Short mmCIF file of C-alpha atoms in Angstrom, two decimals:
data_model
loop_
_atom_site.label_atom_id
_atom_site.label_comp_id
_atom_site.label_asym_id
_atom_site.label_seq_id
_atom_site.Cartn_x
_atom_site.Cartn_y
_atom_site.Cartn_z
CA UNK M 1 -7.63 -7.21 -29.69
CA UNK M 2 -8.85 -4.03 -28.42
CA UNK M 3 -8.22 -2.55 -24.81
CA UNK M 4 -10.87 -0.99 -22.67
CA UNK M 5 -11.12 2.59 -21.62
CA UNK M 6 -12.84 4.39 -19.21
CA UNK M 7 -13.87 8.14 -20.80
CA UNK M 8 -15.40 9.46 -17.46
CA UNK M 9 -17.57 8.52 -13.85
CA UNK M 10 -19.93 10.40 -12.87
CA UNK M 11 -22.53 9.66 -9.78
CA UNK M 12 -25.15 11.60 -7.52
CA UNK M 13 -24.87 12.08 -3.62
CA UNK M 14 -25.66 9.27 -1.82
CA UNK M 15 -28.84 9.43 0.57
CA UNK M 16 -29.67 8.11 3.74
CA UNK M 17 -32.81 5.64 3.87
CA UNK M 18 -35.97 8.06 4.11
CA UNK M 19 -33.34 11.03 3.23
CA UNK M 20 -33.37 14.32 0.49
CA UNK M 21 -33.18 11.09 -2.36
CA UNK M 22 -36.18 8.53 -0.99
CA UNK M 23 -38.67 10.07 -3.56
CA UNK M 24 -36.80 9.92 -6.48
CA UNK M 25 -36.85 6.70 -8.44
CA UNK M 26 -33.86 4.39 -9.04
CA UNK M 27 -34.35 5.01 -12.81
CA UNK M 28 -34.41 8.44 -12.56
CA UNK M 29 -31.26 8.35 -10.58
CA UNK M 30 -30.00 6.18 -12.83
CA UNK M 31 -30.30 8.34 -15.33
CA UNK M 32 -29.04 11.77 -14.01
CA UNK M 33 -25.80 9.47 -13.21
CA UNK M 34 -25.59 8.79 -16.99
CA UNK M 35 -26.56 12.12 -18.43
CA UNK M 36 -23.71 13.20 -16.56
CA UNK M 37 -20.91 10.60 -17.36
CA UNK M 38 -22.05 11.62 -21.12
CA UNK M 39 -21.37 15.37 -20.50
CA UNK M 40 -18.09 14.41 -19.27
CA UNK M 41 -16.44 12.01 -21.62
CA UNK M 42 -18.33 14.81 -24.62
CA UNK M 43 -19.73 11.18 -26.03
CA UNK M 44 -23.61 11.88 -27.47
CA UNK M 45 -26.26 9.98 -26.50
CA UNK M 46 -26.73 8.78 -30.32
CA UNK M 47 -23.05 7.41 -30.42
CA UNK M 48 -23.89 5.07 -27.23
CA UNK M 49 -24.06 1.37 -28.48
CA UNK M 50 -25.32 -0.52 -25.74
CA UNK M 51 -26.03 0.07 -21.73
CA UNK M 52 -25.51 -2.32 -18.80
CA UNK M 53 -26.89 -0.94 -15.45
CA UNK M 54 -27.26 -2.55 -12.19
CA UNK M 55 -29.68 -2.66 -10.18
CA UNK M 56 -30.86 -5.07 -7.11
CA UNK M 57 -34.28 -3.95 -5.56
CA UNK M 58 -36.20 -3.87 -9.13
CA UNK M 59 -39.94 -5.19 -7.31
CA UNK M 60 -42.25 -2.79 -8.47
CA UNK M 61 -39.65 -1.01 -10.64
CA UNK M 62 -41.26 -2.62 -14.30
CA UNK M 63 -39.49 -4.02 -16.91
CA UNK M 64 -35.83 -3.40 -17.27
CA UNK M 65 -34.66 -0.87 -15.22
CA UNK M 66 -31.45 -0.11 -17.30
CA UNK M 67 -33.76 0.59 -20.45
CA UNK M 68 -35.93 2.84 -18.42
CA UNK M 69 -32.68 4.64 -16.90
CA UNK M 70 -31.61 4.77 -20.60
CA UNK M 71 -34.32 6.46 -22.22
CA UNK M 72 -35.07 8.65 -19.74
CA UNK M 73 -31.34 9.81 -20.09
CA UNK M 74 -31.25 10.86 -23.94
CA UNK M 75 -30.15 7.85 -25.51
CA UNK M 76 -32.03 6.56 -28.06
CA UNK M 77 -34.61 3.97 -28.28
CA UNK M 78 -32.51 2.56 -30.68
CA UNK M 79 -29.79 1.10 -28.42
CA UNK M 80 -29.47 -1.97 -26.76
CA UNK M 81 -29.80 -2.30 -22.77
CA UNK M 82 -29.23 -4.92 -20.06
CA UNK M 83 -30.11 -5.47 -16.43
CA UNK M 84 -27.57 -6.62 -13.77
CA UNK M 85 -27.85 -8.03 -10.55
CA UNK M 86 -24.98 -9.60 -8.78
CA UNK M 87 -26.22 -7.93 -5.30
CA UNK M 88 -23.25 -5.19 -4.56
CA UNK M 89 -21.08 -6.40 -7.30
CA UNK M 90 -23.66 -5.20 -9.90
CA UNK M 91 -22.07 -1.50 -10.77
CA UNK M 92 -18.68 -3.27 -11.07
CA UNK M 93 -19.67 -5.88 -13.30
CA UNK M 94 -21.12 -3.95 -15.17
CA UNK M 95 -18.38 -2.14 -16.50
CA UNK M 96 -16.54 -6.12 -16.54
CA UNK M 97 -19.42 -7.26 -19.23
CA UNK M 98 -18.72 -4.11 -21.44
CA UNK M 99 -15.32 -4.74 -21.66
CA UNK M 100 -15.97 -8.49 -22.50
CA UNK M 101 -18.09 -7.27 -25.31
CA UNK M 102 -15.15 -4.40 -26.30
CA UNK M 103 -12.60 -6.94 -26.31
CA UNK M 104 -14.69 -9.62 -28.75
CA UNK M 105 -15.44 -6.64 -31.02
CA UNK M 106 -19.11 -6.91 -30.21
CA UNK M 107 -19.31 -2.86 -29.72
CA UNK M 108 -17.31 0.24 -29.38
CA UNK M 109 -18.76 2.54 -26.72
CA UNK M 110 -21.08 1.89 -23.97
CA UNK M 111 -22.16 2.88 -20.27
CA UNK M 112 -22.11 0.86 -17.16
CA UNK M 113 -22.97 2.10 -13.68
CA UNK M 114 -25.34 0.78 -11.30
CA UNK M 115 -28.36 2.62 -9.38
CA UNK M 116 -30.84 1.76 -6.06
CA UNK M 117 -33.83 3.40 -4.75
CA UNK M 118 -33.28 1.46 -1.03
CA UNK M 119 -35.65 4.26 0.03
CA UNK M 120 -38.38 2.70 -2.45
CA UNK M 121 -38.30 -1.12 -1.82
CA UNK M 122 -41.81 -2.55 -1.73
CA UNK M 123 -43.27 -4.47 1.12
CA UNK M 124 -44.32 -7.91 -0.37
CA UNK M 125 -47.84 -9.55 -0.30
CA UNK M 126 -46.82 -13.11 -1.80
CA UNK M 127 -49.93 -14.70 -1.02
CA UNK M 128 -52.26 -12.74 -1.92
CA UNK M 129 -52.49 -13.54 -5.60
CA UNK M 130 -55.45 -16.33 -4.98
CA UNK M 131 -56.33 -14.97 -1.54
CA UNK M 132 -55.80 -15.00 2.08
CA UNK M 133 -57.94 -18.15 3.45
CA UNK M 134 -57.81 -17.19 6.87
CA UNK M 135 -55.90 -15.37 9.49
CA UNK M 136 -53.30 -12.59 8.93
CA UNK M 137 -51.27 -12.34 6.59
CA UNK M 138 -47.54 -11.43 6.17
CA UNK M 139 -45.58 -7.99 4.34
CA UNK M 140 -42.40 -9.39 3.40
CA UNK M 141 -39.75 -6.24 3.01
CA UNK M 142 -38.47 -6.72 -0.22
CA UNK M 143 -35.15 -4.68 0.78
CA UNK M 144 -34.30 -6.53 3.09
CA UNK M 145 -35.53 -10.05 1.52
CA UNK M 146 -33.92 -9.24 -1.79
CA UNK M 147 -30.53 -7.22 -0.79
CA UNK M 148 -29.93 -8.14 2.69
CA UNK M 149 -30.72 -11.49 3.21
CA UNK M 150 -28.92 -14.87 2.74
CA UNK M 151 -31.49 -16.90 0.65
CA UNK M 152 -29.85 -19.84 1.73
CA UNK M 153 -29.55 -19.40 6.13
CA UNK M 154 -32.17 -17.32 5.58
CA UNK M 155 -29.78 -15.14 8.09
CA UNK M 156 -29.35 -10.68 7.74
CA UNK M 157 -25.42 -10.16 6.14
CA UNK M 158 -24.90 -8.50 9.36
CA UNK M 159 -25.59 -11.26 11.40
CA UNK M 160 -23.08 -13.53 9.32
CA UNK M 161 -21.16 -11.06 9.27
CA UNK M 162 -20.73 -11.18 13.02
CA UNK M 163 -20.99 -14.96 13.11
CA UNK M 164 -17.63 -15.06 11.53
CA UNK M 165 -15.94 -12.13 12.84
CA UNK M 166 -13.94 -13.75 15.57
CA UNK M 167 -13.38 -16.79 13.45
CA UNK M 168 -11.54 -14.26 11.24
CA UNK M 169 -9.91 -12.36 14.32
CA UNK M 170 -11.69 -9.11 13.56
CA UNK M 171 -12.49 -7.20 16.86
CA UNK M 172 -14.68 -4.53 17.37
CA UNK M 173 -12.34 -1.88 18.75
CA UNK M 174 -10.58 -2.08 15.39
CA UNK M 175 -14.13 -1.73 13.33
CA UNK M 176 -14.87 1.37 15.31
CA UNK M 177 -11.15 2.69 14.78
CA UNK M 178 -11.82 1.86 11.14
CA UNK M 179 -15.59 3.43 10.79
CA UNK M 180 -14.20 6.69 12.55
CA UNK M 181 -11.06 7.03 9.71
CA UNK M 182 -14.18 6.44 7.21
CA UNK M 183 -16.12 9.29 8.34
CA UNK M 184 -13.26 11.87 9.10
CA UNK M 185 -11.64 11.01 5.80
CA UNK M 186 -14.86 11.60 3.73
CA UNK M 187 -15.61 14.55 5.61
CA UNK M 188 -11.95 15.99 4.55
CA UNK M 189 -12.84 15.32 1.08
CA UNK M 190 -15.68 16.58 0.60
CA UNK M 191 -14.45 19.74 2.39
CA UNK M 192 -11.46 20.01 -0.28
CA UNK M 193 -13.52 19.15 -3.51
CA UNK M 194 -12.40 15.60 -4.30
CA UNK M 195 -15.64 13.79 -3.46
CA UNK M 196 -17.71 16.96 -5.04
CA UNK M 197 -15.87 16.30 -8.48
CA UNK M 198 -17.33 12.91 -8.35
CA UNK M 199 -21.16 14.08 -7.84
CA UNK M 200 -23.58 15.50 -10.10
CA UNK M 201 -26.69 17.18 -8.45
CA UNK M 202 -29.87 15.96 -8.08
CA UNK M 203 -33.18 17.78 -8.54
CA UNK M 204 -36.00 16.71 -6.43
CA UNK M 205 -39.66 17.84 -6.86
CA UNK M 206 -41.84 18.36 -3.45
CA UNK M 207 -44.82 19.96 -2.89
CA UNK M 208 -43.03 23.28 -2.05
CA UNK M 209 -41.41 23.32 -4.97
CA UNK M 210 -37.83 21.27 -6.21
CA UNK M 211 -35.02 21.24 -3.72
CA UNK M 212 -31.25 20.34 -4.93
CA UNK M 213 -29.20 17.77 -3.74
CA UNK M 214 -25.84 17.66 -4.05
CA UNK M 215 -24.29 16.39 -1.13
CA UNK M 216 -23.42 12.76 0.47
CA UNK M 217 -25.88 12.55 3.75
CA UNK M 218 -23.84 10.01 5.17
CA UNK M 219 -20.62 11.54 6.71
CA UNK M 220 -20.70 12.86 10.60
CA UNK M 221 -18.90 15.44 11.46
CA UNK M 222 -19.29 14.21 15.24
CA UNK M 223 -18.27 10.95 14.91
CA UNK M 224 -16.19 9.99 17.51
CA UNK M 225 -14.82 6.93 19.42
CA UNK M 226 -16.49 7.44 22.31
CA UNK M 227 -20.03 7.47 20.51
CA UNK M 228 -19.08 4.65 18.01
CA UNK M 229 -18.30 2.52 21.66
CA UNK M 230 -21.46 3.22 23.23
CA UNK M 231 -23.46 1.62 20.15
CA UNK M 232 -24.99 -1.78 20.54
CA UNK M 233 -24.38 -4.85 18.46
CA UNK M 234 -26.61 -5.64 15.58
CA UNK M 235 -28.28 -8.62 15.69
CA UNK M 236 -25.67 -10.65 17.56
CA UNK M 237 -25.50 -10.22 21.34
CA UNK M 238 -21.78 -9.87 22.36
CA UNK M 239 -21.98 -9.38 18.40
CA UNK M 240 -18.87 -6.75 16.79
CA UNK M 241 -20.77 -5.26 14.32
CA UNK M 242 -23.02 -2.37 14.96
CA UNK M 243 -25.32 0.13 12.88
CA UNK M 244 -21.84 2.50 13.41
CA UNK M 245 -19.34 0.30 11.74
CA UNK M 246 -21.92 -1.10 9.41
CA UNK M 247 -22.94 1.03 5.91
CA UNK M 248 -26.00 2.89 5.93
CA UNK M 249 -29.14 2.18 3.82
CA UNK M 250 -29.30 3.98 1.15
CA UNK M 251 -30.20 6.27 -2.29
CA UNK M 252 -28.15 6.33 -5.03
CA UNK M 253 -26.39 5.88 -8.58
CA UNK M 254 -23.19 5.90 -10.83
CA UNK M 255 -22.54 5.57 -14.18
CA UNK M 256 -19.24 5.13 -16.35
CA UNK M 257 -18.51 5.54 -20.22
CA UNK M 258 -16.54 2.78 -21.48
CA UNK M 259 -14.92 2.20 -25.01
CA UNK M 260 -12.36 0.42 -27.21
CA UNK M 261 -9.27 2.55 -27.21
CA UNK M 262 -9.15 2.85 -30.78
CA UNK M 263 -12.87 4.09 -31.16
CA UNK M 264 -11.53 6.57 -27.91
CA UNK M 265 -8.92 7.60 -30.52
CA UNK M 266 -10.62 7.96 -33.66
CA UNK M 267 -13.02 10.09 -32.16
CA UNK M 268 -10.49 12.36 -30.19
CA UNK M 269 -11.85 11.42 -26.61
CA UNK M 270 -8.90 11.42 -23.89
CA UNK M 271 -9.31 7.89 -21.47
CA UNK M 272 -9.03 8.70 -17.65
CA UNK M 273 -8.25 4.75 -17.68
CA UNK M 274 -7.63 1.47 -18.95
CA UNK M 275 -9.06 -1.92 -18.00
CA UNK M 276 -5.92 -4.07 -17.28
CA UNK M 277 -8.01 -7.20 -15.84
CA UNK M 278 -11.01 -8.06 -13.84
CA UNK M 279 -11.80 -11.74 -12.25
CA UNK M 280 -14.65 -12.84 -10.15
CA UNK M 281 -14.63 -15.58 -7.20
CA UNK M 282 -17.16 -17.23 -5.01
CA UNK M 283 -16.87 -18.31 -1.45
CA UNK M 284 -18.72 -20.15 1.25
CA UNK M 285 -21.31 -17.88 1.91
CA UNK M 286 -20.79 -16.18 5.40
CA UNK M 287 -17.71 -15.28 4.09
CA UNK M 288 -17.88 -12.19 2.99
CA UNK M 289 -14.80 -10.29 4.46
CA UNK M 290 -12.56 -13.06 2.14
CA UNK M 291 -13.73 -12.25 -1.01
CA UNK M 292 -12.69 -8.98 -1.94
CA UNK M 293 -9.16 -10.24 -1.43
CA UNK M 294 -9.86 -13.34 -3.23
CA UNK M 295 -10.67 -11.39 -5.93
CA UNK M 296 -8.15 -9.18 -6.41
CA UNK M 297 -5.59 -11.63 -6.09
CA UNK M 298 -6.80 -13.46 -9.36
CA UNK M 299 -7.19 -10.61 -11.13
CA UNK M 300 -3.45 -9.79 -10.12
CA UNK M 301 -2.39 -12.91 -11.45
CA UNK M 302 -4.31 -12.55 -14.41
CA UNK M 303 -2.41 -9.12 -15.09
CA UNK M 304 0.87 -10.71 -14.24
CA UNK M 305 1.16 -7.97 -11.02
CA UNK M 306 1.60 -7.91 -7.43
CA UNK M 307 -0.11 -6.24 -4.72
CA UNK M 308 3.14 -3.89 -4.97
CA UNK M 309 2.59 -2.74 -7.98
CA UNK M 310 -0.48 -1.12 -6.67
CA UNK M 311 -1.12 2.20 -6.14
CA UNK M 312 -4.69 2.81 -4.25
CA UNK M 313 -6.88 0.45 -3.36
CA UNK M 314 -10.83 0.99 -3.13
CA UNK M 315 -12.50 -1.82 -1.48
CA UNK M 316 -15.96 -1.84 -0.28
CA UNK M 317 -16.67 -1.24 3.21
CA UNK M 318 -19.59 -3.97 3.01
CA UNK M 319 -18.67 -3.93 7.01
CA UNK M 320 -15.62 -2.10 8.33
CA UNK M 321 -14.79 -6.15 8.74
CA UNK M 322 -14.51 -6.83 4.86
CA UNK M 323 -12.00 -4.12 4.14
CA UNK M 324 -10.19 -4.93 7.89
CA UNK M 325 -9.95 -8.85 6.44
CA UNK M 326 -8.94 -7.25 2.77
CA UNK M 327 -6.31 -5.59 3.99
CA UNK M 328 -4.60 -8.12 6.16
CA UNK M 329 -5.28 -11.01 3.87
CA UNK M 330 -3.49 -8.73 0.84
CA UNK M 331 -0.94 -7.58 3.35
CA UNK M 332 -1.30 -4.20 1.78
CA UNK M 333 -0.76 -0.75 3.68
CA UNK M 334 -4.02 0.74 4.76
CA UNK M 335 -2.64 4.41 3.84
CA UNK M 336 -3.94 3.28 0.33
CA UNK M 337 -7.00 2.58 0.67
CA UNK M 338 -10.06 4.00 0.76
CA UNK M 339 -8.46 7.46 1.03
CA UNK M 340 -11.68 9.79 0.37
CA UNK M 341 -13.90 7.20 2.89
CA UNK M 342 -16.18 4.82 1.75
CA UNK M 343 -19.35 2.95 2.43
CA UNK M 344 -19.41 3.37 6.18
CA UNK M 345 -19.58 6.89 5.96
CA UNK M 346 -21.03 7.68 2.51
CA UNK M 347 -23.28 4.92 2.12
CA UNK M 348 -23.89 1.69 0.15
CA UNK M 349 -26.61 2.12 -1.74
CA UNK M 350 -26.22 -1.59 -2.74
CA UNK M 351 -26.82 -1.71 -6.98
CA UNK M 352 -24.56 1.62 -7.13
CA UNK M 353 -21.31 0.89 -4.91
CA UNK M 354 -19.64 -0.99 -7.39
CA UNK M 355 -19.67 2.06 -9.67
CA UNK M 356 -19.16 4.50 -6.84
CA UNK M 357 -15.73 2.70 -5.78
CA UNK M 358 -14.30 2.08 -9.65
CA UNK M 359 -15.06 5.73 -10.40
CA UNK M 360 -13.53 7.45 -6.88
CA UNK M 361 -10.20 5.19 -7.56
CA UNK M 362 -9.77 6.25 -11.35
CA UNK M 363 -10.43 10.07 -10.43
CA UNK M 364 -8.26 9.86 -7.45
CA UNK M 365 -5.56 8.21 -9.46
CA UNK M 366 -5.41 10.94 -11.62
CA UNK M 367 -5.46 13.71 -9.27
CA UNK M 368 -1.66 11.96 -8.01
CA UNK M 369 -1.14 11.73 -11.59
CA UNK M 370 -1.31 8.55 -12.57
CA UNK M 371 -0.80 4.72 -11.59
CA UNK M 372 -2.60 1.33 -10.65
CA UNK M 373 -5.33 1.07 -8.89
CA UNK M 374 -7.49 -2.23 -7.55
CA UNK M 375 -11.52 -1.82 -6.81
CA UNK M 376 -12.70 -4.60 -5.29
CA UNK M 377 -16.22 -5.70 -3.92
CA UNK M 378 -18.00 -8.84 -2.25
CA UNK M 379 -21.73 -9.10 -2.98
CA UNK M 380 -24.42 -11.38 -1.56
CA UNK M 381 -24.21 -15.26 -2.26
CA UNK M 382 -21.27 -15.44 -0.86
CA UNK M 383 -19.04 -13.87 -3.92
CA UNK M 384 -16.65 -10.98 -4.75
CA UNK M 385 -15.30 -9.16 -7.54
CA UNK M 386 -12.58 -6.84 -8.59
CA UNK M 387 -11.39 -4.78 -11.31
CA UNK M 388 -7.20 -3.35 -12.23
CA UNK M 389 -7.29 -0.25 -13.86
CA UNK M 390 -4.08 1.66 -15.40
CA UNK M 391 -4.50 5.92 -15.27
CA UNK M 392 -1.76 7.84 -17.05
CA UNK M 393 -2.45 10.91 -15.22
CA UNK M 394 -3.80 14.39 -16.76
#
């Protein structure tokens, strides 16, 4: 059977909600994101055998994102392309379902990745098909309604988030601590170059002519105890989680090129990383802050490793609560995780982060030359993924 190899990551700067990305469709996005991850791994567009995007907010986007992302990308009409959406888990599944298909034999090279246009969601008219009889009517926000929202308590993840909080012993001093390492530690790397080596620039047309993009809006410079303290709760009252310790809404993709290791081989293409396992579990759903370490557990025991064997860790910051729980539940040391930042301070633009997070561990692996490395995610639903990957170094 064959093993799975990354050949390169590549993703754009992640915008804020209304930010230098809010015109620029999730396709389009998607696309740049891919282009990219092509240039890098030196794979052509014409060798690609099949594409698996993600994407959650697709009302209004037409059929099949991925294709559209595909096309518009160089790769030919001729290859196959899928849609994902497993809410935030959709960029790392993504990569999961490729190397399914690599290790059946079903195809040698592909690209995952995951994009969102947050900035674009639709505001829903879902009666007015047939009419409006009488009275006013109601604009359903199709971000929120489709990414952010429980179908089932019909609750915001925020405000389950909170509900659970102090069931889980998570306090809000320790979110805040936790938001402020986010944003000082992706402010340090993007000052030394590690987060720019993830990010390809984006070109953005206005009516003054195209701007450039190619830096994550998200990270503050400023941020600071004091000011995470004075911000209110979200949702909740005496609530812990607040629009500082929370992600951002946002703009953004990521791609990855994934093949067998022997087509990697054949054709002369160094891997920055192999696929040792992935696993999937689902949870009652206010639970989010349990399933990333749910996840990675089984997919531990399905690689016959420990959480020692580890090396970095990259696991969503959903909340600053998820990766808080994570970490406590794995009884791993937080020194290893999330060491550029994450979605606190660089954003979670939500069909994207799963990408984001598998390609920042594999390149930050290899800058320290080498070793295992656990991404791991919980999505909406109530559900969580996560992915072991092996770099050799380079």
């Amino acid at each position: 059977m064959p093993k799975t190899v990354i050949l390169s990551a590549a993703r754009t700067p992640i915008g804020k909600l209304g930010g230098g990305l809010s015109t620029v469709d999730a396709t389009d996005l998607g696309a740049t994101a891919i282009k990219a991850a092509l240039e890098r791994a030196e794979v052509q567009p014409d060798q690609v055998q099949h594409v698996v995007m993600g994407q959650v907010l697709q009302a209004g986007q037409g059929q099949i994102p991925s294709r559209q992302a595909q096309i518009k990308s160089g790769i030919p009409k001729e290859v196959s392309s899928e849609t994902i959406n497993k809410v935030c888990a959709s960029g790392i599944r993504s990569a999961c379902l490729l190397d399914n298909a690599i290790r059946l034999g079903d195809l040698d090279v592909g690209v995952a990745g995951g994009m969102e246009s947050m900035s674009k969601a639709p505001y829903m008219l879902k009666e007015a098909r047939f009419g409006f009889r009488m009275g006013d009517g109601k604009a359903i926000d199709a971000m929120v309604n489709d990414g952010l929202t429980n179908p089932f308590s019909g609750k915001h993840m925020a405000q389950e988030a909170s509900e659970v909080a102090s069931e889980l012993e998570l306090t809000r001093p320790d979110m805040d601590r936790w938001a402020l390492r986010s944003h000082q530690r992706a402010v340090k790397a993007t000052d030394e170059g590690r987060l720019p080596e993830e990010i390809v620039s984006v070109s953005v047309k206005g009516k003054k002519g195209d701007t450039v993009v190619e830096v994550d809006e998200g990270p503050r410079r400023e941020a600071s105890l004091e000011a995470l303290a004075k911000l209110p709760p979200i949702f909740i009252k005496d609530g812990s989680h607040t629009a500082g310790n929370s992600p951002g809404v946002n703009d953004g993709a990521g791609a990855l090129v994934v093949s067998s290791d022997e087509w990697a081989k054949r054709n002369g293409r160094p891997a920055l990383a192999t696929i040792v396992a992935h696993a999937q579990v689902a949870d009652d759903f206010p639970y989010l802050a349990r399933t990333p370490a749910l996840a990675a557990r089984k997919a531990l025991e399905k690689a016959g490793l420990s959480t020692d064997d580890i090396d970095l860790w990259e696991i969503n910051e959903a909340f600053a609560s998820v990766t808080l729980n994570s970490i406590r539940t794995l009884g791993i040391d937080e020194e290893k995780v999330n060491v550029n930042g994450g979605a606190v301070a660089l954003g979670h633009p939500i069909g994207a982060s799963g990408a984001r997070i598998l390609g920042a561990l594999i390149l930050e692996l290899r800058r320290r030359g080498g070793g295992l490395g656990c991404a791991a995610i919980c999505s909406g639903g109530g559900q969580g993924d996560a992915v072991i990957v092996e770099v050799n170094g380079g």
